[in-house]
Coordinates of C-alpha atoms in Angstrom, one line a residue:
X138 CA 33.9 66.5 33.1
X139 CA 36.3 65.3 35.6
X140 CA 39.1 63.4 35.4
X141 CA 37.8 60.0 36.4
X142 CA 34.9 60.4 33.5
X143 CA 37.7 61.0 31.3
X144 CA 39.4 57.9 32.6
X145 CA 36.5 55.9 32.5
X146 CA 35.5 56.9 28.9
X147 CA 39.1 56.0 27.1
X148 CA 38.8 52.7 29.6
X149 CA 35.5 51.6 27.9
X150 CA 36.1 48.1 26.4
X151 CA 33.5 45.9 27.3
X152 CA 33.0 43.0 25.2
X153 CA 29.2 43.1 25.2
X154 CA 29.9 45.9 22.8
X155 CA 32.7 45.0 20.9
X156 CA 30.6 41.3 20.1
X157 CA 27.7 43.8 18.8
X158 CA 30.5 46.2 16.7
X159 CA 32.0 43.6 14.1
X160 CA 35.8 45.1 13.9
X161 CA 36.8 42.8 11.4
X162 CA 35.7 41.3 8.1
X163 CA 32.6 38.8 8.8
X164 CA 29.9 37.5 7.2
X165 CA 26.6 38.8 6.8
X166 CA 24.5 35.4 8.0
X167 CA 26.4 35.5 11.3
X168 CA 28.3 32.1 10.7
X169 CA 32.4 32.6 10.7
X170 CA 33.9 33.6 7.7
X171 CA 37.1 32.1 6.6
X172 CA 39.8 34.0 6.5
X173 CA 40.9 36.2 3.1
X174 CA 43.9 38.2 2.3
X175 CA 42.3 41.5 3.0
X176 CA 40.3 40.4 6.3
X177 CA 44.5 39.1 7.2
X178 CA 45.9 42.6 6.6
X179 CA 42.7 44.8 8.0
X180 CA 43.5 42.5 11.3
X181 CA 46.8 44.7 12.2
X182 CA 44.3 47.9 12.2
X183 CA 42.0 46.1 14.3
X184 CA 41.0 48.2 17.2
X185 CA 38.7 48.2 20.1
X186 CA 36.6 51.0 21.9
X187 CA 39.0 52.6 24.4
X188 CA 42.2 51.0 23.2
X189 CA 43.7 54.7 22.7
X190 CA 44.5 54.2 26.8
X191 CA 46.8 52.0 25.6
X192 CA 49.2 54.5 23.3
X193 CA 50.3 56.4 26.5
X194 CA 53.4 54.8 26.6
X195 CA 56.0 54.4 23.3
X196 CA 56.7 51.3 22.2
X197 CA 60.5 51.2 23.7
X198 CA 58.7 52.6 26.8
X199 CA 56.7 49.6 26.7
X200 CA 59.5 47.3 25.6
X201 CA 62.1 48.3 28.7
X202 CA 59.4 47.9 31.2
X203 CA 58.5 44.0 30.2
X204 CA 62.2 43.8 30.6
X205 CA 62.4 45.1 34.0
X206 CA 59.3 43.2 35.3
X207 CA 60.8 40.0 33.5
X208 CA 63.6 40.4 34.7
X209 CA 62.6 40.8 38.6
X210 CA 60.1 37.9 37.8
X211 CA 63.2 35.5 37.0
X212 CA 64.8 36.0 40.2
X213 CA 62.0 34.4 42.5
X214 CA 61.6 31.1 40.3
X215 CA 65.6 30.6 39.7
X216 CA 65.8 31.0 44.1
X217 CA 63.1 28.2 43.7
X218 CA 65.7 25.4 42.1
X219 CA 69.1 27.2 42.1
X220 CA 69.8 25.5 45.9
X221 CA 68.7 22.1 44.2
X222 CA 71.9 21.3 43.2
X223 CA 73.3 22.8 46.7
X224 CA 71.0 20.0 48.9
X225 CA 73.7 17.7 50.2
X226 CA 75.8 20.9 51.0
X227 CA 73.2 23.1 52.8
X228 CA 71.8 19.9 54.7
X229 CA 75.4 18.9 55.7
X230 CA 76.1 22.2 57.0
X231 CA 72.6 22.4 59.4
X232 CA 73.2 18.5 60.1
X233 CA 70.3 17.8 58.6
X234 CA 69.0 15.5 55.6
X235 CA 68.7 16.6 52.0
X236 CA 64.4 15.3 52.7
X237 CA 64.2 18.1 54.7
X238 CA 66.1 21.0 52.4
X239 CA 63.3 19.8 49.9
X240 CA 60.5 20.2 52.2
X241 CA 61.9 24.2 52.6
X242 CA 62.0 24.4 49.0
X243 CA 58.5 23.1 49.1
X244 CA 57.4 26.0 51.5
X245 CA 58.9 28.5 49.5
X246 CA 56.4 27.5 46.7
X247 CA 53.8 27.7 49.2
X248 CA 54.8 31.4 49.8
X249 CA 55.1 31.8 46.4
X250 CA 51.2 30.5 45.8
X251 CA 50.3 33.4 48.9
X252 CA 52.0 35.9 47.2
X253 CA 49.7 36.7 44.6
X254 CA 46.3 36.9 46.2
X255 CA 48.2 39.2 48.8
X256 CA 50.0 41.7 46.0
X257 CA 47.4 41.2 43.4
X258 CA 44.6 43.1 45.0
X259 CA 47.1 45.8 46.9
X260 CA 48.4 46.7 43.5
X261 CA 44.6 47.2 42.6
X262 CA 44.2 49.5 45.3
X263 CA 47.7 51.5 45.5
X264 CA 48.8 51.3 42.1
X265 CA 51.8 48.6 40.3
X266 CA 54.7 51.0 40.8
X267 CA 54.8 51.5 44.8
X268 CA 53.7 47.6 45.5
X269 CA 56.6 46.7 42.7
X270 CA 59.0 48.8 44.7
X271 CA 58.3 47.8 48.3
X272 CA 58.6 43.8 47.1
X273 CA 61.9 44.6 45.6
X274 CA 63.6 46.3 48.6
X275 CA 62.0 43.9 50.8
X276 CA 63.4 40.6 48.3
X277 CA 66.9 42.4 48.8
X278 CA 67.0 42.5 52.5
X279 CA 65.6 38.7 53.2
X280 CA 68.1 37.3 50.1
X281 CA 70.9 38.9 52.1
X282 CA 69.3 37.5 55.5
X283 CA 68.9 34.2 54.3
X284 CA 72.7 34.6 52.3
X285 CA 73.6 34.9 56.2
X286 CA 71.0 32.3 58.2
X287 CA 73.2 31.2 61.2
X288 CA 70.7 28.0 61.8
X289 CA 67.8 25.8 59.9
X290 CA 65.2 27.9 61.3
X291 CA 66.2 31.1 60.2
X292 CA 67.1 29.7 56.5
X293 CA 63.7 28.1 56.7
X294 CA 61.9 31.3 57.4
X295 CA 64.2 34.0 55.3
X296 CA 64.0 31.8 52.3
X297 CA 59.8 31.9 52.7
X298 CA 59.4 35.4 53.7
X299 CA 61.7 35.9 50.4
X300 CA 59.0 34.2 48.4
X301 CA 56.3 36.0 49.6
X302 CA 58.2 39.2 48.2
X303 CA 59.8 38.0 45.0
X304 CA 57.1 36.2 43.3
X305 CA 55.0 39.1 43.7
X306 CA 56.5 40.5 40.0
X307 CA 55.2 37.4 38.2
X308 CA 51.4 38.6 39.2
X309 CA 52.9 42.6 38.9
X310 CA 54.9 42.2 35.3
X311 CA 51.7 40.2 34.0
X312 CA 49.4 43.1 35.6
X313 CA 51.5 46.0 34.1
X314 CA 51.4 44.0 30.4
X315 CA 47.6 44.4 31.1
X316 CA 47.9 47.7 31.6
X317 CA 50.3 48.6 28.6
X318 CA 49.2 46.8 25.4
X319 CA 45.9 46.2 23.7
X320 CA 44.1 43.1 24.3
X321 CA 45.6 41.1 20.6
X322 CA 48.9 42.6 21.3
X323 CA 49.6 41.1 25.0
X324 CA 50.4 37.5 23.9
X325 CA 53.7 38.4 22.5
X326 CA 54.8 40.5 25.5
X327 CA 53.4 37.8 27.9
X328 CA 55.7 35.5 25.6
X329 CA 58.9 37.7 26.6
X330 CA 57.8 38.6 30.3
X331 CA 57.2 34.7 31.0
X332 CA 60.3 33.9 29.4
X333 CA 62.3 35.5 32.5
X334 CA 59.6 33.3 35.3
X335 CA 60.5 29.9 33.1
X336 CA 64.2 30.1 32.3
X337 CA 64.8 31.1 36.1
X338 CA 63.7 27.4 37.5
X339 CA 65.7 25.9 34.4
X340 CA 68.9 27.7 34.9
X341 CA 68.7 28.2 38.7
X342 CA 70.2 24.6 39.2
X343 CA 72.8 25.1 36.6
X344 CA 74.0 28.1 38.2
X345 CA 73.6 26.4 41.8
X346 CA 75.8 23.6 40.4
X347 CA 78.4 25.7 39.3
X348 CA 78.5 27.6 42.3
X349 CA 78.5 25.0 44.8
X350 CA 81.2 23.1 43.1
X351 CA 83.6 26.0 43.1
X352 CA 82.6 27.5 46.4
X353 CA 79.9 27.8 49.2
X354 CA 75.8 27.3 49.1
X355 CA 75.7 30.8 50.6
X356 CA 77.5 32.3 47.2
X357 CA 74.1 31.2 45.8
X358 CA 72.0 33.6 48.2
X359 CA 74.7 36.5 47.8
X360 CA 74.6 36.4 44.0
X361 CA 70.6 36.3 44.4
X362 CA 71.3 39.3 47.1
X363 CA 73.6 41.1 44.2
X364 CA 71.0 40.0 41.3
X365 CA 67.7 41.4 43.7
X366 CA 69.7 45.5 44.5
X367 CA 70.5 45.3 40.5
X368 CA 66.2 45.3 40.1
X369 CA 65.6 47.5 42.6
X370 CA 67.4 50.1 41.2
X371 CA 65.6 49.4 38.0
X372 CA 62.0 49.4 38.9
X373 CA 62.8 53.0 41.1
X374 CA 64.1 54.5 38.1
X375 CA 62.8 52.7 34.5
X376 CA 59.2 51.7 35.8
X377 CA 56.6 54.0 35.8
X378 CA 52.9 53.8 36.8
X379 CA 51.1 51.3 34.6
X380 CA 47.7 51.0 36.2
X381 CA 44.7 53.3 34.7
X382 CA 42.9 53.8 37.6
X383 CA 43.7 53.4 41.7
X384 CA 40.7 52.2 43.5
X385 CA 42.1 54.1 46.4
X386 CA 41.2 57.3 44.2
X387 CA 37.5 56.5 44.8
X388 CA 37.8 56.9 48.8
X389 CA 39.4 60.2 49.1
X390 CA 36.3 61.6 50.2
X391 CA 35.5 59.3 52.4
X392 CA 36.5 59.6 56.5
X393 CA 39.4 58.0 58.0
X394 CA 37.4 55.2 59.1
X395 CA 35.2 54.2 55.7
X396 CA 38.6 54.7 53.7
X397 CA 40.4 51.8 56.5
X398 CA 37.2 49.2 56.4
X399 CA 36.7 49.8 52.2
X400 CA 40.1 49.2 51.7
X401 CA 41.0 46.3 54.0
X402 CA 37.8 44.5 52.3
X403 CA 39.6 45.5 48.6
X404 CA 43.0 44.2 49.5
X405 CA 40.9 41.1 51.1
X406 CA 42.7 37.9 49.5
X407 CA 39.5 35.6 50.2
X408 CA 37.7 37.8 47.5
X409 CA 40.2 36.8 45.0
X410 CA 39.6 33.1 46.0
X411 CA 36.0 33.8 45.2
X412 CA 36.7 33.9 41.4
X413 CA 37.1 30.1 41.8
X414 CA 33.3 30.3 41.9
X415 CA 33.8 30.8 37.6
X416 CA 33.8 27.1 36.0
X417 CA 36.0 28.5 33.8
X418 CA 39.0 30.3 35.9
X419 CA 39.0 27.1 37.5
X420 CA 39.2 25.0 33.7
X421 CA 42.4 27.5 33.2
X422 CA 43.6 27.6 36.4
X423 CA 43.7 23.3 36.2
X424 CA 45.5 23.6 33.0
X425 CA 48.3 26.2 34.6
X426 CA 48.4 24.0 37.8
X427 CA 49.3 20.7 35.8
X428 CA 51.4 22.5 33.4
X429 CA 53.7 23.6 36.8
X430 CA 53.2 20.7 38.3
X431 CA 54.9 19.3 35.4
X432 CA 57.7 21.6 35.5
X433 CA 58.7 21.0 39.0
X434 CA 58.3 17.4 39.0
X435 CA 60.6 17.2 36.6
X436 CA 63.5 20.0 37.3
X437 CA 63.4 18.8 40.9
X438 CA 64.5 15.0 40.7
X439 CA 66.9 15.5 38.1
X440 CA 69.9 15.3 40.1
X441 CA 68.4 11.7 42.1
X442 CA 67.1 10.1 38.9
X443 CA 69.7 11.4 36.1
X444 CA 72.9 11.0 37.9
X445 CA 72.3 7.2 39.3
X446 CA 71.1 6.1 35.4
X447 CA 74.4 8.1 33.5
X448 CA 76.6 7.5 36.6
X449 CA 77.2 11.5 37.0
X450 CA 79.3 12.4 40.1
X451 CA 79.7 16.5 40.0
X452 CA 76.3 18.7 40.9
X453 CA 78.1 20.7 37.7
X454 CA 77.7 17.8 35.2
X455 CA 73.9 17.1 36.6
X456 CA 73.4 20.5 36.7
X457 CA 74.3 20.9 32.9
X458 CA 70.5 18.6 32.2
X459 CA 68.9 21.5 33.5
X460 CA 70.0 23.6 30.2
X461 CA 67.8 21.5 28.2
X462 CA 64.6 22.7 29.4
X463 CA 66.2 26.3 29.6
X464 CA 67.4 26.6 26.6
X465 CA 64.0 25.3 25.3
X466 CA 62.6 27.9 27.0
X467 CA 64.5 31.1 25.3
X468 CA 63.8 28.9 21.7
X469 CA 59.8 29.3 23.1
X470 CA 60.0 32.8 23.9
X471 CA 60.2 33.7 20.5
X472 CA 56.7 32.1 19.3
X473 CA 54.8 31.6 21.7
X474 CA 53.9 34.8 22.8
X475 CA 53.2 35.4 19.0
X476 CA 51.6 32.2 18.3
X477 CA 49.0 33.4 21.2
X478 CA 48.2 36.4 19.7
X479 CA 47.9 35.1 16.0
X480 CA 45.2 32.6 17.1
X481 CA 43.5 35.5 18.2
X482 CA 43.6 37.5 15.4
X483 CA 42.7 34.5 13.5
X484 CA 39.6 34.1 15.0
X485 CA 38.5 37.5 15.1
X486 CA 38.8 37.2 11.4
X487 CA 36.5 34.5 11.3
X488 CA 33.7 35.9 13.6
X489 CA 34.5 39.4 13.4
X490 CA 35.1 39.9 17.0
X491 CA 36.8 38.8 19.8
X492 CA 36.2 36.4 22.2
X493 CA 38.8 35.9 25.2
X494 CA 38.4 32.0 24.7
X495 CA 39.9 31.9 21.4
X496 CA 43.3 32.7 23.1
X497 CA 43.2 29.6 24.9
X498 CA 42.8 27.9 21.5
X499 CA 46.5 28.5 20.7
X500 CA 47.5 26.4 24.0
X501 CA 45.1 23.7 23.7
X502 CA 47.4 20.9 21.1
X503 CA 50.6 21.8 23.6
X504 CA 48.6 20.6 27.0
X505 CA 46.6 17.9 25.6
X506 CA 49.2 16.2 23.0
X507 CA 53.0 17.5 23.1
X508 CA 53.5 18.4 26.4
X509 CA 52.0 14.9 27.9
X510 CA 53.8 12.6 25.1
X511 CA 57.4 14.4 26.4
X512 CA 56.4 13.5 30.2
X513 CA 55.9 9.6 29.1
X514 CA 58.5 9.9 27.0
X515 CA 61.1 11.0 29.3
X516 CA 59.7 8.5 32.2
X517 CA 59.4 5.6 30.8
X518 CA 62.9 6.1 29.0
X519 CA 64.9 6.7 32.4
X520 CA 63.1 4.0 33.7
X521 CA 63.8 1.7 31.2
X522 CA 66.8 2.4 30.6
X523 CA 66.2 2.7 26.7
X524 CA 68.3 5.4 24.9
X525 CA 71.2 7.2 25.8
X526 CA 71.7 11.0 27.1
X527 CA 70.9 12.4 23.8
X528 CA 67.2 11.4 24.6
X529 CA 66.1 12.7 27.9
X530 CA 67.9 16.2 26.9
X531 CA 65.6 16.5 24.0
X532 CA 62.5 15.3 25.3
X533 CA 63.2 18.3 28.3
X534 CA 64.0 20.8 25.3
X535 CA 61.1 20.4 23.4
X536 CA 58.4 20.4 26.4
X537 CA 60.7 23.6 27.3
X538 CA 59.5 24.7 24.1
X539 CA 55.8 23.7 24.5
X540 CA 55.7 25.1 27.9
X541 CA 56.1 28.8 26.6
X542 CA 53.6 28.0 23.6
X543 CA 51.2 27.0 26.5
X544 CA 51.7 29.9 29.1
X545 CA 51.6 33.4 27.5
X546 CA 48.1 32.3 26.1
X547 CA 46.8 31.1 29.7
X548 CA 47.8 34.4 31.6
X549 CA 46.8 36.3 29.0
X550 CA 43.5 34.8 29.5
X551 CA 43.3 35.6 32.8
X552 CA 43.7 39.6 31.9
X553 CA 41.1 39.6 29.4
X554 CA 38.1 37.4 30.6
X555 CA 37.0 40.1 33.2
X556 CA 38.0 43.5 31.9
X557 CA 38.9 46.1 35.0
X558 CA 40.0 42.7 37.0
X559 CA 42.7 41.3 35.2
X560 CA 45.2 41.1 38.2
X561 CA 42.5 39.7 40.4
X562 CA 42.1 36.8 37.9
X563 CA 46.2 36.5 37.6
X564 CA 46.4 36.5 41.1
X565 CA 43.8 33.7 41.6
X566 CA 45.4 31.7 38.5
X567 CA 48.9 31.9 39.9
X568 CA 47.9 31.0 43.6
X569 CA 46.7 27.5 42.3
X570 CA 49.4 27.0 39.7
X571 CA 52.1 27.9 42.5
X572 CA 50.3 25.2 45.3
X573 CA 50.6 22.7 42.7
X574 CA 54.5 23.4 42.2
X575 CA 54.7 23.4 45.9
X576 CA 52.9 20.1 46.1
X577 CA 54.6 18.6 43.1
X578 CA 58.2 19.3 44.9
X579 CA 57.3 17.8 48.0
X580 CA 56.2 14.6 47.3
X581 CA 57.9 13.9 43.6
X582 CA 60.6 12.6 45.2
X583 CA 59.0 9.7 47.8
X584 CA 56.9 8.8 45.0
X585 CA 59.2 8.4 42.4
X586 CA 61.1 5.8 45.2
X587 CA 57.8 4.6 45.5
X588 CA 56.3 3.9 41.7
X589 CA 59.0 4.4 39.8
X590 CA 59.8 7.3 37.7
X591 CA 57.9 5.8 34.7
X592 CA 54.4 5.6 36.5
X593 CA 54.3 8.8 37.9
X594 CA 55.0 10.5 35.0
X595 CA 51.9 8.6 33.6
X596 CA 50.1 10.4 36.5
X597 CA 51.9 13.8 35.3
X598 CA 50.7 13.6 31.8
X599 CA 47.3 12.5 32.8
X600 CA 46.6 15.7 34.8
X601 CA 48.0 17.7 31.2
X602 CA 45.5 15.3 29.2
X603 CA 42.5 16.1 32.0
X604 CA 43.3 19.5 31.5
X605 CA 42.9 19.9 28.3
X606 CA 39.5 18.4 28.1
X607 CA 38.8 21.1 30.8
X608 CA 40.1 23.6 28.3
X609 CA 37.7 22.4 25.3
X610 CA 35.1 22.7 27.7
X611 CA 35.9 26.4 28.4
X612 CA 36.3 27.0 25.1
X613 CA 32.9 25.5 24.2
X614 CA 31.0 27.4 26.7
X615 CA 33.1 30.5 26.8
X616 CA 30.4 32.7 25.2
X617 CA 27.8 32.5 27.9
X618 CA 30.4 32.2 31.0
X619 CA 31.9 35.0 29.8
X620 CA 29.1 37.1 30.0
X621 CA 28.3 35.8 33.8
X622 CA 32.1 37.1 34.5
X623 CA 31.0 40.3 33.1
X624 CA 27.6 40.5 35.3
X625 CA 30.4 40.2 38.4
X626 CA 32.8 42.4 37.3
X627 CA 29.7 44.9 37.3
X628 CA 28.3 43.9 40.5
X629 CA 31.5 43.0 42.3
X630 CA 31.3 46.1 45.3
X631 CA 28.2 43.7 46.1
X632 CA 30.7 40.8 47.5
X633 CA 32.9 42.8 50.2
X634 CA 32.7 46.3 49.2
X635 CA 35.2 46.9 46.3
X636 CA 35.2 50.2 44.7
X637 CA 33.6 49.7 40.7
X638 CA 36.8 50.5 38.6
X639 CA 36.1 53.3 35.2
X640 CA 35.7 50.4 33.2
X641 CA 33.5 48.6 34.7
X642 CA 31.3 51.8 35.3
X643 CA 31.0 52.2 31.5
X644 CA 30.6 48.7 30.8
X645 CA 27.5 49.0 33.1
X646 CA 26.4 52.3 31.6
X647 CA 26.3 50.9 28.1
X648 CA 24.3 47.7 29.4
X649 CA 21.7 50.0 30.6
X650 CA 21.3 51.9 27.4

């Protein structure tokens, strides 16, 4: 036997046989059983065929690699909103107006969207740890190129080539957590790897106030620069290879020729569009996209709709409203993760297997109900005029909160609904969720000036509410989608050539037999 057989064997986790192998306690005339004592304590044993792959690495392995990856994932998100608070200043400098600063923030969202579907696939192909490393030394040479842009056009194109680079961990780190932990564990490391992509757009302006009220914009890009060499370091030396199998491994037979055409149609980034084809990666990728869309359209106006209602002068003292949301953020980073994974296990309980759907159970009352009461809340309040600063800074805290109950069950989604194509899905999910930021920041502003702040945070918590309905609508036809997902995953080398991962070969084998 060689050593892909081996791989594919200890990969062999397909759902069509886990729904057919009750792991859990259920009962007998097929309906869900409620949950008892011992079904709640046999759940910590529960196991699924081929989830030994996941003990290669120790737990404190596991543990300093979610920190690296998070880490490296904050540093992309906080370069997002950390020159926020720097507008007047950078647009003073290029003679230029603080409109257009916001439209380069908006493109380096735009990059940030491109980045996945790019990195995703190449990471499928060459493995996590080389693509990891090559986006890290490239996100350290354009942060210190943009630290030192002599013009508008250079700043304009550093800052977006630095997306392109950066945000490439947040599809990597979620990948990697793929690779590492079993399928009811990942929730809770999602939890702590997204806590890093969430606090960086919160704390980015804070920082960015501080820095530009006690020195220059371009201190923002060298601590970034300073920040961006610290993870390089740490991925060469503290990140190993996650990934179970390289798709590249399947061409080393193959000529010089074959191997260049298979691999330029693997690392092909309209293939990962195709998912989008799935009613319900685009259900889940609607509710990520409104849940950012959210988040941007509220950190970006801060400083324009908070300072003229509290009569703040100092980017520092505006800058301070952006801890509300941040702080929420670490508070979230403890449960959600957690929360994720407990609705799981709660529902395998009930049927006695797992269905990837169930996660997306645990974000469902966060999307639909708390997360689009804080956006009216907040709105209409400024607006108004009704309350004082107390209010607004809670309102941010606890949709900071709800925001990390909402996320580590979304992406987590995305790694189990089509087993052996996680970072595929990822990669599709965060290209939508990262347009909608980019949109969200570029036109928040004119129509805020337009509407009002209290109407278009209406529109904001209408998208969540829409959302949500799309979510009870995966959830209710998760079953039988799921298995279509499956039927691609199988037959995926059909639609541009890619190579059938070990897990997918087995699932395959075992639907024959």
């Amino acid at each position: 036997m060689n050593t892909s057989d081996t791989i594919a064997q200890s990969l062999s986790r397909p759902i069509a046989e886990i729904r057919e192998t009750p792991a859990a306690t259920a009962s007998t005339s097929g309906k869900p059983s409620g949950p008892t004592d011992s079904s709640m304590k046999s759940i910590h044993q529960y196991q699924e065929t081929g989830d030994e792959i996941f003990e290669r690495l120790s737990r404190h392995r596991k543990a300093i690699i979610v920190a690296v990856m998070s880490f490296c994932a904050f540093l992309s998100p906080v370069s997002s909103t950390s020159v926020l608070s720097a507008t007047p200043e950078v647009a003073s400098e290029f003679k230029t107006t603080g409109s257009v600063i916001n439209a380069s923030n908006a493109g380096y969202m735009a990059f940030m969207a491109i980045s996945p579907i790019i990195w995703g696939p190449v990471s499928q192909v060459f493995g996590r740890k080389p693509v990891s490393l090559l986006n890290a030394v490239l996100f350290f040479l354009l942060s210190l190129a943009t630290s030192l842009a002599p013009n508008l056009i250079a700043f304009f194109i550093f800052r977006a080539l630095s997306a392109l680079n950066g945000t490439s961990f947040i599809l990597l780190g979620a990948a990697s957590i793929g690779d590492i932990y079993r399928p009811t564990e990942r929730g809770t490391a999602m939890g702590w790897f997204m806590s890093g992509t969430l606090i960086g757009p919160a704390f980015g302006p804070f920082i960015g106030g501080i820095i530009v009220t006690y020195s220059s914009w371009r201190t923002i890009f060298w601590l970034q620069t300073a920040l961006a060499g610290v993870g390089t370091l740490a991925v060469s030396f503290l990140v190993p290879e996650t990934i179970h199998y390289k798709k590249s491994n399947a061409l080393s037979q193959s000529s010089k020729k074959d191997k260049t055409m298979a691999i330029l149609a693997m690392i092909n980034p309209t293939r990962v569009l195709g998912l989008f084809r799935h009613a319900n990666l685009c259900f889940v990728a609607g509710a990520s996209s409104a849940l950012v869309w959210n988040m941007y359209s509220l950190l970006t106006p801060i400083r324009y709709v908070l300072n003229p209602r509290f009569h703040l002068e100092s980017p520092l003292l505006s800058g301070l409203f952006y801890l509300a949301p941040g702080i929420g953020y670490l508070v979230g980073t403890f449960g959600g993760g957690r929360w994720a994974d407990w609705s799981v296990k709660r529902w395998i309980v009930k049927r006695g297997v797992r269905v990837p759907e169930d996660r997306l159970r645990a974000a469902l009352p966060f999307v639909g109900i708390l997360m689009p009461g804080c956006v009216l809340i907040y709105g209409w309040t400024i607006q108004k005029a009704v309350g004082g600063i107390a209010l607004p800074v809670i309102v941010l805290f606890v949709q900071g909160v709800g925001q990390l109950f909402c996320f580590p069950a979304l992406n987590t989604y995305c790694l189990d609904v089509m087993p052996g194509q996680g970072a595929e899905v990822a990669a599709a999910n965060f290209f939508v969720r990262y347009l909608a930021g980019s949109l969200g920041t570029a036109v928040v502003l004119p129509i805020i000036q337009s509407i009002g702040l209290g109407w278009f945070s209406t529109i904001s918590s209408s998208l969540l509410v829409i959302s949500a309905i799309g979510m009870m609508y995966a959830i209710r036809r998760g079953n039988s989608w799921t298995k279509g997902l499956e039927e691609a995953s199988c037959h995926s080398e059909a639609e541009g050539g890619c190579t059938v991962t070990p897990e997918v070969a087995t699932e395959r084998q075992i639907e024959k037999a």
